[in-house]
mmCIF file of C-alpha atoms in Angstrom:
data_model
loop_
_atom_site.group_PDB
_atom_site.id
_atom_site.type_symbol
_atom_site.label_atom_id
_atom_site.label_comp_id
_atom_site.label_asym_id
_atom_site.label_seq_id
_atom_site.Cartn_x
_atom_site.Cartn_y
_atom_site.Cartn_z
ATOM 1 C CA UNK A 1 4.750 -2.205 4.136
ATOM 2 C CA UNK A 2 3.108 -1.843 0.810
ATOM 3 C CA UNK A 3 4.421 1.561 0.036
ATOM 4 C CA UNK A 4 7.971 1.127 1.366
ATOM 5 C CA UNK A 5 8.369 -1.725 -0.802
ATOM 6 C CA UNK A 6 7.140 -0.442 -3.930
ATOM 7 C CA UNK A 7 8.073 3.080 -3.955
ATOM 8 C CA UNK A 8 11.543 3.840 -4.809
ATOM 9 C CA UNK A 9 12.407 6.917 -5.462
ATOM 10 C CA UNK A 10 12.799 6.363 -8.970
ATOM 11 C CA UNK A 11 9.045 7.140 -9.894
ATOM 12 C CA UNK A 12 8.988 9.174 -13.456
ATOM 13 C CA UNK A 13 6.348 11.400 -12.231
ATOM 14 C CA UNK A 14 4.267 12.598 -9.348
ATOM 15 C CA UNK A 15 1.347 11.329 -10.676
ATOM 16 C CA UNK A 16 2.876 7.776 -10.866
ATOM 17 C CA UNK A 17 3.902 7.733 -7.062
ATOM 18 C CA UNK A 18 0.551 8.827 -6.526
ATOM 19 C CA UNK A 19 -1.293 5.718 -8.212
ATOM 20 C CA UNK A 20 0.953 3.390 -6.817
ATOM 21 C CA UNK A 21 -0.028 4.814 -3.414
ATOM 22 C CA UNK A 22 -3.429 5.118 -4.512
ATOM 23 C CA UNK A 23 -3.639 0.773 -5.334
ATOM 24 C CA UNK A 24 -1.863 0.266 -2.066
ATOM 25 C CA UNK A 25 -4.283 1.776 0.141
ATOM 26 C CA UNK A 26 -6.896 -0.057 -2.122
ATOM 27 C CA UNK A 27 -5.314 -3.248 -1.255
ATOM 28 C CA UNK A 28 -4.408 -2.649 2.225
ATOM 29 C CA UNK A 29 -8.401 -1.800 2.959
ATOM 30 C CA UNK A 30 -9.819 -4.797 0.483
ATOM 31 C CA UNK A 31 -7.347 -6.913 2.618
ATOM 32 C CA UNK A 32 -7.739 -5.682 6.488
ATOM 33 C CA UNK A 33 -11.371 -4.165 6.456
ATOM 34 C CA UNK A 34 -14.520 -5.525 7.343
ATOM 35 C CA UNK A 35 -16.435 -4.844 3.947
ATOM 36 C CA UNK A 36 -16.856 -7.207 1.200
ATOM 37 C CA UNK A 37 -15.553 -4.730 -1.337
ATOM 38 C CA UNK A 38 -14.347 -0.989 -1.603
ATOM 39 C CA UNK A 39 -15.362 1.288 -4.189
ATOM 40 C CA UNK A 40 -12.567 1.533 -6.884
ATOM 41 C CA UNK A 41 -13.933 5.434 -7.771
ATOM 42 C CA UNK A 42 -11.863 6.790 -5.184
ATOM 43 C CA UNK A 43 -8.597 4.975 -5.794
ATOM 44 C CA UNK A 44 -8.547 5.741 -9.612
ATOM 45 C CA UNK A 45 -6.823 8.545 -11.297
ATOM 46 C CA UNK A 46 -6.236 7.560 -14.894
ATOM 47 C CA UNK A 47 -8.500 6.734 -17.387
ATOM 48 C CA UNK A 48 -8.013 3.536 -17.845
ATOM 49 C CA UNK A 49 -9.205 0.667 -14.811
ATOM 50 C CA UNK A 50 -6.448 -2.183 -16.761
ATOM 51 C CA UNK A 51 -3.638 -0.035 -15.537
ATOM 52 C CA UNK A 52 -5.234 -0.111 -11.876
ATOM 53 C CA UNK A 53 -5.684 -3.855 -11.843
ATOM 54 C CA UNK A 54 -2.551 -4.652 -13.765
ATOM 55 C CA UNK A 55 -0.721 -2.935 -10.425
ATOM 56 C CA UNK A 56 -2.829 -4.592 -8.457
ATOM 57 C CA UNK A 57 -1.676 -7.939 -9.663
ATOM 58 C CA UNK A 58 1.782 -6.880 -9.861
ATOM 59 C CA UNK A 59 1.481 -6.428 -5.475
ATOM 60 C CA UNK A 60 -0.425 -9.516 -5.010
ATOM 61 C CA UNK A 61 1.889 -11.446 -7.023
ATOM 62 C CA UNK A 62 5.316 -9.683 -5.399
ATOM 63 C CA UNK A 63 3.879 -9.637 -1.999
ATOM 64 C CA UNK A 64 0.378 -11.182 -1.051
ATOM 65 C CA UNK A 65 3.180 -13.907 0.951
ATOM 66 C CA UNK A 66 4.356 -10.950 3.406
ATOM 67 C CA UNK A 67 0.724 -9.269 3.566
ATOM 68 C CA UNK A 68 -0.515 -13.166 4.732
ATOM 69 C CA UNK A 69 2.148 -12.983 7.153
ATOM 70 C CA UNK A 70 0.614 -9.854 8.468
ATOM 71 C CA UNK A 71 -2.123 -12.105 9.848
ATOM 72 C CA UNK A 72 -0.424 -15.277 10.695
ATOM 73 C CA UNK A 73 2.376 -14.079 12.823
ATOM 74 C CA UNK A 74 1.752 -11.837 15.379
ATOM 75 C CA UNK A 75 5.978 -11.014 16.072
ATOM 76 C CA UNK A 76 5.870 -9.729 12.039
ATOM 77 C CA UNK A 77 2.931 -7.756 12.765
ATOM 78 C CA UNK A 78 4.260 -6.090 15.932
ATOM 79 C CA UNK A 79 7.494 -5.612 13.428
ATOM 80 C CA UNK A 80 6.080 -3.694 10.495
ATOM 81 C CA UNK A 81 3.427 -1.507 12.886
ATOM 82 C CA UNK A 82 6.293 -0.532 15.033
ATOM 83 C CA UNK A 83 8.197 0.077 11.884
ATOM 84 C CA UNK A 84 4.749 2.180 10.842
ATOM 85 C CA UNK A 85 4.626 4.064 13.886
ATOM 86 C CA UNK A 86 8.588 5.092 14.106
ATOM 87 C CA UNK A 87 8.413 6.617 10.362
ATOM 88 C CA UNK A 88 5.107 8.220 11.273
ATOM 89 C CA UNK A 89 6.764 10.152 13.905
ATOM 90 C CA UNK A 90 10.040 11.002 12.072
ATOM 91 C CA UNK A 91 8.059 12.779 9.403
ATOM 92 C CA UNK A 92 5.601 14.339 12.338
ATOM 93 C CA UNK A 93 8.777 15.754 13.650
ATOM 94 C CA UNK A 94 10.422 16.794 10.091
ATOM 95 C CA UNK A 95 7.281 18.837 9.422
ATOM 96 C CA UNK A 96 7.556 20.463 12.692
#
């Protein structure tokens, strides 16, 4: 959910796409796992930990009210992990 509203298409570079993936996997685990905290190492790939956080608060702000959702109703989360599920597939089946 994370992903398909933040990626556009219109990222300037590969490396971009890749740290706004990067934060939303961050964020998904910090929000649906079990453990206090993640380590930030492994989501980081620029130098600088203000750019990381600053697109951290950038989802949180735009979307923390959908990711609550998530939790709350169970018809939205049946929604966006059958949405999940259908786009896994079609890109199982493009690589084939």
């Amino acid at each position: 959910m994370l992903v398909r509203e933040l990626v556009d298409g219109d990222e300037a570079s590969e490396r971009e796409l890749q740290a706004t993936v990067l934060t939303c996997l961050y964020l998904s685990y910090s929000y649906m796992g079990n453990e206090i905290s993640y380590p930030l190492k492994p989501f980081l790939i620029e130098d600088s930990k203000d750019k990381f956080w600053d697109r951290c608060l950038l989802i949180v702000n735009r979307l923390s009210s959908e990711m609550l959702r998530i939790n709350s109703e169970p018809g939205f989360f049946t929604e966006v992990f059958t949405e999940l599920k259908v786009r896994c597939n079609l890109s199982y089946q493009f690589i084939l």
